[in-house]
mmCIF file of C-alpha atoms and ligand atoms in Angstrom:
data_model
loop_
_atom_site.group_PDB
_atom_site.id
_atom_site.type_symbol
_atom_site.label_atom_id
_atom_site.label_comp_id
_atom_site.label_asym_id
_atom_site.label_seq_id
_atom_site.Cartn_x
_atom_site.Cartn_y
_atom_site.Cartn_z
ATOM 1 C CA MET A 1 192.894 271.233 219.960
ATOM 2 C CA PRO A 2 191.770 274.712 221.100
ATOM 3 C CA LEU A 3 189.136 275.131 218.469
ATOM 4 C CA LEU A 4 187.453 271.908 219.447
ATOM 5 C CA PHE A 5 187.442 273.025 223.031
ATOM 6 C CA ILE A 6 185.916 276.357 222.103
ATOM 7 C CA LEU A 7 183.232 274.530 220.054
ATOM 8 C CA THR A 8 182.420 272.217 222.894
ATOM 9 C CA LEU A 9 182.151 275.165 225.302
ATOM 10 C CA PHE A 10 180.065 277.050 222.786
ATOM 11 C CA PHE A 11 177.568 274.235 222.405
ATOM 12 C CA LYS A 12 177.336 273.646 226.192
ATOM 13 C CA PHE A 13 175.801 277.025 226.347
ATOM 14 C CA ALA A 14 174.141 277.464 223.004
ATOM 15 C CA ILE A 15 172.598 274.038 222.530
ATOM 16 C CA SER A 16 170.686 271.860 224.990
ATOM 17 C CA THR A 17 169.073 269.810 222.334
ATOM 18 C CA ASP A 18 169.610 268.259 218.941
ATOM 19 C CA PHE A 19 170.886 270.633 216.269
ATOM 20 C CA GLY A 20 169.304 268.569 213.455
ATOM 21 C CA ASP A 21 167.836 271.890 212.217
ATOM 22 C CA LEU A 22 171.287 273.090 211.246
ATOM 23 C CA VAL A 23 171.949 270.056 209.009
ATOM 24 C CA LYS A 24 171.463 271.307 205.400
ATOM 25 C CA THR A 25 169.368 268.817 203.374
ATOM 26 C CA THR A 26 170.714 267.741 200.044
ATOM 27 C CA VAL A 27 169.110 266.610 196.836
ATOM 28 C CA ARG A 28 169.880 263.804 194.522
ATOM 29 C CA GLY A 29 173.543 263.848 193.468
ATOM 30 C CA ASN A 30 175.079 264.322 190.054
ATOM 31 C CA GLU A 31 175.648 260.625 189.504
ATOM 32 C CA ALA A 32 177.243 260.899 186.014
ATOM 33 C CA VAL A 33 180.295 262.873 187.246
ATOM 34 C CA LEU A 34 180.787 261.410 190.652
ATOM 35 C CA TYR A 35 183.652 258.900 191.377
ATOM 36 C CA ASN A 36 182.396 255.368 191.695
ATOM 37 C CA CYS A 37 184.251 253.420 194.318
ATOM 38 C CA SER A 38 184.935 249.752 194.095
ATOM 39 C CA SER A 39 182.647 247.296 195.760
ATOM 40 C CA SER A 40 185.358 246.488 198.333
ATOM 41 C CA GLU A 41 185.722 250.217 199.083
ATOM 42 C CA ASP A 42 181.949 250.513 199.478
ATOM 43 C CA LEU A 43 182.012 247.533 201.938
ATOM 44 C CA GLN A 44 184.883 249.202 203.828
ATOM 45 C CA ILE A 45 182.850 252.393 204.122
ATOM 46 C CA SER A 46 179.785 250.508 205.274
ATOM 47 C CA ASN A 47 181.779 248.854 207.951
ATOM 48 C CA CYS A 48 183.273 252.036 209.197
ATOM 49 C CA TYR A 49 179.688 253.568 209.541
ATOM 50 C CA LEU A 50 178.583 250.505 211.363
ATOM 51 C CA ASP A 51 181.592 250.947 213.703
ATOM 52 C CA LEU A 52 180.541 254.497 214.218
ATOM 53 C CA PHE A 53 177.005 253.674 215.102
ATOM 54 C CA ARG A 54 177.961 250.842 217.508
ATOM 55 C CA LYS A 55 179.879 253.511 219.491
ATOM 56 C CA TYR A 56 176.480 254.838 220.210
ATOM 57 C CA ASN A 57 175.047 251.428 221.203
ATOM 58 C CA LEU A 58 173.124 251.110 217.876
ATOM 59 C CA ASN A 59 173.384 247.376 217.376
ATOM 60 C CA VAL A 60 173.171 247.364 213.614
ATOM 61 C CA THR A 61 174.354 244.816 211.013
ATOM 62 C CA SER A 62 173.500 246.988 208.020
ATOM 63 C CA LEU A 63 173.141 250.641 207.589
ATOM 64 C CA PRO A 64 170.030 252.022 209.090
ATOM 65 C CA GLY A 65 167.813 254.238 206.738
ATOM 66 C CA SER A 66 166.928 257.853 207.229
ATOM 67 C CA GLU A 67 163.507 257.081 208.850
ATOM 68 C CA THR A 68 165.249 256.082 212.181
ATOM 69 C CA ASP A 69 167.633 259.138 211.974
ATOM 70 C CA PRO A 70 170.727 257.021 213.323
ATOM 71 C CA PHE A 71 172.754 260.225 213.369
ATOM 72 C CA GLN A 72 170.595 261.831 215.891
ATOM 73 C CA VAL A 73 172.562 260.394 218.868
ATOM 74 C CA ILE A 74 175.772 261.488 217.220
ATOM 75 C CA ARG A 75 174.540 265.190 216.884
ATOM 76 C CA TYR A 76 173.690 265.163 220.551
ATOM 77 C CA ASP A 77 177.117 264.164 221.491
ATOM 78 C CA ALA A 78 178.964 267.610 221.083
ATOM 79 C CA THR A 79 181.814 266.178 223.170
ATOM 80 C CA ASN A 80 182.818 263.021 221.244
ATOM 81 C CA MET A 81 181.198 263.677 217.953
ATOM 82 C CA CYS A 82 184.362 264.907 216.164
ATOM 83 C CA LYS A 83 186.697 262.360 217.686
ATOM 84 C CA ASN A 84 184.347 259.631 216.326
ATOM 85 C CA TYR A 85 183.976 261.319 212.973
ATOM 86 C CA LYS A 86 187.775 261.545 212.654
ATOM 87 C CA ALA A 87 187.937 257.812 213.400
ATOM 88 C CA LEU A 88 185.409 257.227 210.685
ATOM 89 C CA LYS A 89 187.445 259.082 208.159
ATOM 90 C CA THR A 90 190.605 257.251 209.098
ATOM 91 C CA CYS A 91 188.759 253.988 208.936
ATOM 92 C CA ALA A 92 187.420 254.845 205.445
ATOM 93 C CA ASN A 93 190.893 255.710 204.282
ATOM 94 C CA ASN A 94 189.575 257.356 201.172
ATOM 95 C CA ASP A 95 187.676 260.631 201.357
ATOM 96 C CA GLY A 96 186.673 260.368 197.690
ATOM 97 C CA CYS A 97 184.285 257.621 198.558
ATOM 98 C CA PHE A 98 182.275 259.821 200.893
ATOM 99 C CA ASN A 99 179.949 260.688 198.083
ATOM 100 C CA TYR A 100 176.387 260.379 196.858
ATOM 101 C CA ASN A 101 177.027 257.379 194.512
ATOM 102 C CA THR A 102 178.692 255.378 197.353
ATOM 103 C CA PHE A 103 175.728 255.854 199.655
ATOM 104 C CA ARG A 104 173.245 255.261 196.691
ATOM 105 C CA ALA A 105 175.148 251.896 196.130
ATOM 106 C CA LEU A 106 175.138 250.913 199.747
ATOM 107 C CA LEU A 107 171.620 251.993 200.696
ATOM 108 C CA ASN A 108 169.834 251.422 197.446
ATOM 109 C CA SER A 109 167.550 254.517 198.005
ATOM 110 C CA GLU A 110 167.770 257.976 196.883
ATOM 111 C CA ILE A 111 166.345 259.422 200.088
ATOM 112 C CA ASP A 112 168.601 257.511 202.253
ATOM 113 C CA ALA A 113 171.547 258.492 200.116
ATOM 114 C CA GLU A 114 170.646 262.107 200.417
ATOM 115 C CA TYR A 115 170.329 261.671 204.192
ATOM 116 C CA TYR A 116 173.801 260.147 204.589
ATOM 117 C CA VAL A 117 175.396 262.908 202.407
ATOM 118 C CA SER A 118 173.664 265.568 204.532
ATOM 119 C CA GLN A 119 174.602 264.116 207.834
ATOM 120 C CA THR A 120 178.181 263.334 206.778
ATOM 121 C CA GLY A 121 178.531 266.801 205.289
ATOM 122 C CA PHE A 122 177.358 268.300 208.538
ATOM 123 C CA LEU A 123 180.076 266.552 210.561
ATOM 124 C CA GLU A 124 182.660 267.483 208.067
ATOM 125 C CA PHE A 125 181.662 271.172 208.453
ATOM 126 C CA TYR A 126 181.339 271.086 212.087
ATOM 127 C CA CYS A 127 184.472 269.115 212.899
ATOM 128 C CA PHE A 128 186.876 270.658 210.259
ATOM 129 C CA HIS A 129 185.518 274.150 209.830
ATOM 130 C CA GLY A 130 184.579 275.006 213.394
ATOM 131 C CA SER A 131 184.936 278.772 213.123
ATOM 132 C CA ASP A 132 182.951 278.822 209.917
ATOM 133 C CA PHE A 133 180.202 276.579 211.601
ATOM 134 C CA ILE A 134 179.872 279.201 214.442
ATOM 135 C CA LEU A 135 179.378 281.999 212.020
ATOM 136 C CA TYR A 136 176.853 279.916 210.042
ATOM 137 C CA TYR A 137 175.062 279.022 213.299
ATOM 138 C CA GLU A 138 174.799 282.639 214.350
ATOM 139 C CA CYS A 139 173.611 283.579 210.872
ATOM 140 C CA MET A 140 170.946 280.960 210.819
ATOM 141 C CA GLN A 141 169.824 282.188 214.244
ATOM 142 C CA THR A 142 169.412 285.736 212.811
ATOM 143 C CA ILE A 143 167.515 284.493 209.796
ATOM 144 C CA GLU A 144 165.208 282.465 211.947
ATOM 145 C CA LEU A 145 164.227 285.644 213.874
ATOM 146 C CA ASP A 146 163.085 287.487 210.846
ATOM 147 C CA ASP A 147 159.967 286.180 209.238
ATOM 148 C CA LEU A 148 160.633 287.371 205.672
ATOM 149 C CA SER A 149 164.152 286.261 205.612
ATOM 150 C CA GLU A 150 163.257 282.850 207.003
ATOM 151 C CA THR A 151 160.424 282.399 204.520
ATOM 152 C CA ILE A 152 162.736 283.323 201.498
ATOM 153 C CA PHE A 153 165.414 281.139 202.861
ATOM 154 C CA THR A 154 162.996 278.182 203.084
ATOM 155 C CA GLU A 155 161.659 278.936 199.685
ATOM 156 C CA CYS A 156 165.079 278.972 198.151
ATOM 157 C CA SER A 157 165.459 275.242 198.736
ATOM 158 C CA GLU A 158 162.214 274.597 196.936
ATOM 159 C CA LEU A 159 163.935 275.497 193.737
ATOM 160 C CA GLU A 160 166.393 272.790 194.104
ATOM 161 C CA VAL A 161 165.623 269.570 192.282
ATOM 162 C CA GLY A 162 168.893 267.987 191.415
ATOM 163 C CA THR A 163 170.194 269.795 188.200
ATOM 164 C CA CYS A 164 173.107 272.186 187.843
ATOM 165 C CA ASP A 165 170.622 274.968 187.101
ATOM 166 C CA SER A 166 168.458 274.324 190.248
ATOM 167 C CA VAL A 167 171.277 273.807 192.595
ATOM 168 C CA SER A 168 172.928 276.904 191.336
ATOM 169 C CA LYS A 169 169.640 278.873 191.787
ATOM 170 C CA THR A 170 169.066 277.588 195.297
ATOM 171 C CA THR A 171 172.668 278.465 196.348
ATOM 172 C CA GLN A 172 172.444 281.971 194.765
ATOM 173 C CA CYS A 173 169.199 282.476 196.582
ATOM 174 C CA GLU A 174 170.382 281.330 199.999
ATOM 175 C CA ARG A 175 173.604 283.201 199.645
ATOM 176 C CA ALA A 176 171.724 286.377 198.830
ATOM 177 C CA VAL A 177 169.581 285.895 202.060
ATOM 178 C CA VAL A 178 172.713 285.373 204.165
ATOM 179 C CA ARG A 179 174.224 288.418 202.625
ATOM 180 C CA LYS A 180 171.305 290.564 203.415
ATOM 181 C CA SER A 181 170.435 289.244 206.844
ATOM 182 C CA CYS A 182 173.456 288.293 208.661
ATOM 183 C CA ILE A 183 175.645 290.744 210.614
ATOM 184 C CA SER A 184 179.057 289.229 209.851
ATOM 185 C CA LEU A 185 180.313 289.598 206.298
ATOM 186 C CA LYS A 186 182.258 286.427 206.881
ATOM 187 C CA ALA A 187 178.855 284.630 207.107
ATOM 188 C CA ILE A 188 178.830 284.329 203.358
ATOM 189 C CA ASN A 189 182.173 282.613 203.385
ATOM 190 C CA ALA A 190 180.882 280.378 206.106
ATOM 191 C CA TYR A 191 177.875 279.529 204.143
ATOM 192 C CA CYS A 192 179.971 278.874 200.989
ATOM 193 C CA GLN A 193 182.214 276.672 202.896
ATOM 194 C CA TYR A 194 179.334 274.472 203.847
ATOM 195 C CA GLN A 195 177.951 274.498 200.251
ATOM 196 C CA LYS A 196 181.479 273.503 198.969
ATOM 197 C CA ILE A 197 181.397 270.500 201.189
ATOM 198 C CA LEU A 198 178.041 269.478 200.175
ATOM 199 C CA THR A 199 178.328 270.076 196.369
ATOM 200 C CA SER A 200 181.600 268.048 196.330
ATOM 201 C CA MET A 201 179.855 265.188 197.872
ATOM 202 C CA THR A 202 176.978 265.402 195.402
ATOM 203 C CA GLY A 203 178.951 266.332 192.324
ATOM 204 C CA TRP A 204 177.176 269.551 191.737
ATOM 205 C CA ASN A 205 180.506 271.417 192.227
ATOM 206 C CA GLN A 206 181.366 270.212 188.657
ATOM 207 C CA CYS A 207 178.739 272.223 186.895
ATOM 208 C CA GLU A 208 179.736 274.785 184.480
ATOM 209 C CA TYR A 209 178.905 277.470 187.018
ATOM 210 C CA MET A 210 178.098 277.012 190.636
ATOM 211 C CA PRO A 211 178.004 279.899 193.079
ATOM 212 C CA CYS A 212 180.390 279.526 196.020
ATOM 213 C CA VAL A 213 182.513 277.054 193.829
ATOM 214 C CA ASN A 214 183.377 279.270 190.803
ATOM 215 C CA PHE A 215 184.630 282.780 191.414
ATOM 216 C CA SER A 216 182.275 285.199 189.961
ATOM 217 C CA SER A 217 181.480 288.940 189.984
ATOM 218 C CA LYS A 218 177.892 288.111 189.001
ATOM 219 C CA SER A 219 175.469 290.340 190.782
ATOM 220 C CA THR A 220 172.709 288.617 192.638
ATOM 221 C CA SER A 221 170.804 291.700 193.564
ATOM 222 C CA PHE A 222 168.249 291.540 190.743
ATOM 223 C CA PHE A 223 167.588 287.950 191.399
ATOM 224 C CA MET A 224 167.119 288.807 195.040
ATOM 225 C CA ILE A 225 164.664 291.718 194.439
ATOM 226 C CA PHE A 226 162.653 289.381 192.103
ATOM 227 C CA LEU A 227 162.600 286.766 194.779
ATOM 228 C CA ILE A 228 161.506 289.053 197.683
ATOM 229 C CA ILE A 229 158.629 290.267 195.581
ATOM 230 C CA TYR A 230 157.674 286.879 194.639
ATOM 231 C CA VAL A 231 157.731 285.371 198.122
ATOM 232 C CA TYR A 232 156.046 288.451 199.543
ATOM 233 C CA PHE A 233 152.965 288.048 197.290
ATOM 234 C CA LEU A 234 152.977 284.273 197.842
ATOM 235 C CA HIS A 235 152.931 284.658 201.623
ATOM 236 C CA ARG A 236 151.280 287.977 201.926
ATOM 237 C CA GLU A 237 148.762 286.813 204.611
ATOM 238 C CA THR A 238 151.163 285.006 206.731
ATOM 239 C CA ILE A 239 153.759 287.825 206.717
ATOM 240 C CA ILE A 240 151.527 290.819 207.381
HETATM 241 C C1 NAG B 301 179.323 256.047 188.189
HETATM 242 O O1 NAG B 301 178.213 255.244 188.009
HETATM 243 C C2 NAG B 301 177.025 256.013 187.427
HETATM 244 C C3 NAG B 301 175.857 255.006 187.612
HETATM 245 O O2 NAG B 301 176.178 253.762 187.283
HETATM 246 C C4 NAG B 301 177.435 256.277 186.059
HETATM 247 O O3 NAG B 301 176.321 256.922 185.474
HETATM 248 C C5 NAG B 301 178.643 257.226 186.158
HETATM 249 O O4 NAG B 301 178.890 257.568 184.805
HETATM 250 C C6 NAG B 301 179.797 256.628 186.808
HETATM 251 N N1 NAG B 301 180.685 257.709 187.111
HETATM 252 C C7 NAG B 301 181.942 257.641 186.560
HETATM 253 C C8 NAG B 301 182.787 258.881 186.858
HETATM 254 O O5 NAG B 301 182.388 256.739 185.786
HETATM 255 C C1 NAG B 302 173.068 242.564 218.504
HETATM 256 O O1 NAG B 302 172.110 242.028 217.644
HETATM 257 C C2 NAG B 302 172.342 240.600 217.422
HETATM 258 C C3 NAG B 302 171.374 240.110 216.356
HETATM 259 O O2 NAG B 302 170.175 240.810 216.339
HETATM 260 C C4 NAG B 302 172.164 239.880 218.764
HETATM 261 O O3 NAG B 302 172.409 238.484 218.503
HETATM 262 C C5 NAG B 302 173.216 240.447 219.745
HETATM 263 O O4 NAG B 302 172.973 239.780 221.004
HETATM 264 C C6 NAG B 302 172.979 241.905 219.903
HETATM 265 N N1 NAG B 302 174.082 242.454 220.760
HETATM 266 C C7 NAG B 302 173.841 243.400 221.682
HETATM 267 C C8 NAG B 302 175.101 243.792 222.349
HETATM 268 O O5 NAG B 302 172.696 243.702 221.958
HETATM 269 C C1 NAG B 303 183.566 276.193 187.654
HETATM 270 O O1 NAG B 303 184.294 275.210 188.387
HETATM 271 C C2 NAG B 303 184.204 273.834 187.860
HETATM 272 C C3 NAG B 303 184.949 272.930 188.832
HETATM 273 O O2 NAG B 303 186.069 273.335 189.292
HETATM 274 C C4 NAG B 303 184.864 273.775 186.434
HETATM 275 O O3 NAG B 303 184.747 272.531 185.924
HETATM 276 C C5 NAG B 303 184.262 274.889 185.649
HETATM 277 O O4 NAG B 303 184.797 274.882 184.398
HETATM 278 C C6 NAG B 303 184.138 276.165 186.244
HETATM 279 N N1 NAG B 303 183.396 277.229 185.439
HETATM 280 C C7 NAG B 303 183.841 278.447 185.045
HETATM 281 C C8 NAG B 303 182.901 279.174 184.344
HETATM 282 O O5 NAG B 303 184.994 278.810 185.362
#
């Protein structure tokens, strides 16, 4: 497992704290199109997560909510995180159940379901798309160093409210910032890989058109220019 080794090394150097900031938040899923697992499958998934948490000495009998951030200890554990995540997937035995509807049914809360999707999506990205993750990480560092890019990138997610149109706009917006700010051209693919994971878990990949999911030659530059001007005037004082 050379990639895992590289990743571990990379984060020994790069990260001395939690990388919770890199976890992309998600909005409410597209419940109408997502596969609903049976209640026995749901129970199985729940038990698999409880097993995962117990490996980190969280003595829990039901899934903890987002307010306690139960994934924090896992995110800190660059060494065993992926081994444990793989064990979770093996235990669940059905990737299709890792979706918003399952978490919504298990946790009975929109916010908590969004949290589990985000955290699980992050583990999937980190553990199974390691080289994309590194590019994404470097790209986010670059964006963070530039006030205007960072402001726009943050502003992009404000557009997202859980409809095909809004998720599509947010994706287009963020992808435009990535294209403009990040050194590696492959950063766009890395960003899109992450989006593909998240939108498949939330069902927004089944919209008629979703950037990163559907191929398209659509130009985003007009949209980007509009956005830069908009954000510029909105945050004029703080940027200057
Ligand atoms: C899954 O359940 C939701 C909520 O009960 C429902 O709206 C949706 O149509 C179901 N999905 C499928 C694919 O049947
Ligand atoms: C876990 O919690 C249960 C119930 O709260 C308690 O009975 C048990 O002793 C705890 N186990 C550990 C290892 O702390
Ligand atoms: C985009 O992809 C989705 C999911 O694969 C598909 O249902 C949809 O028809 C595609 N849209 C276009 C315009 O190709």
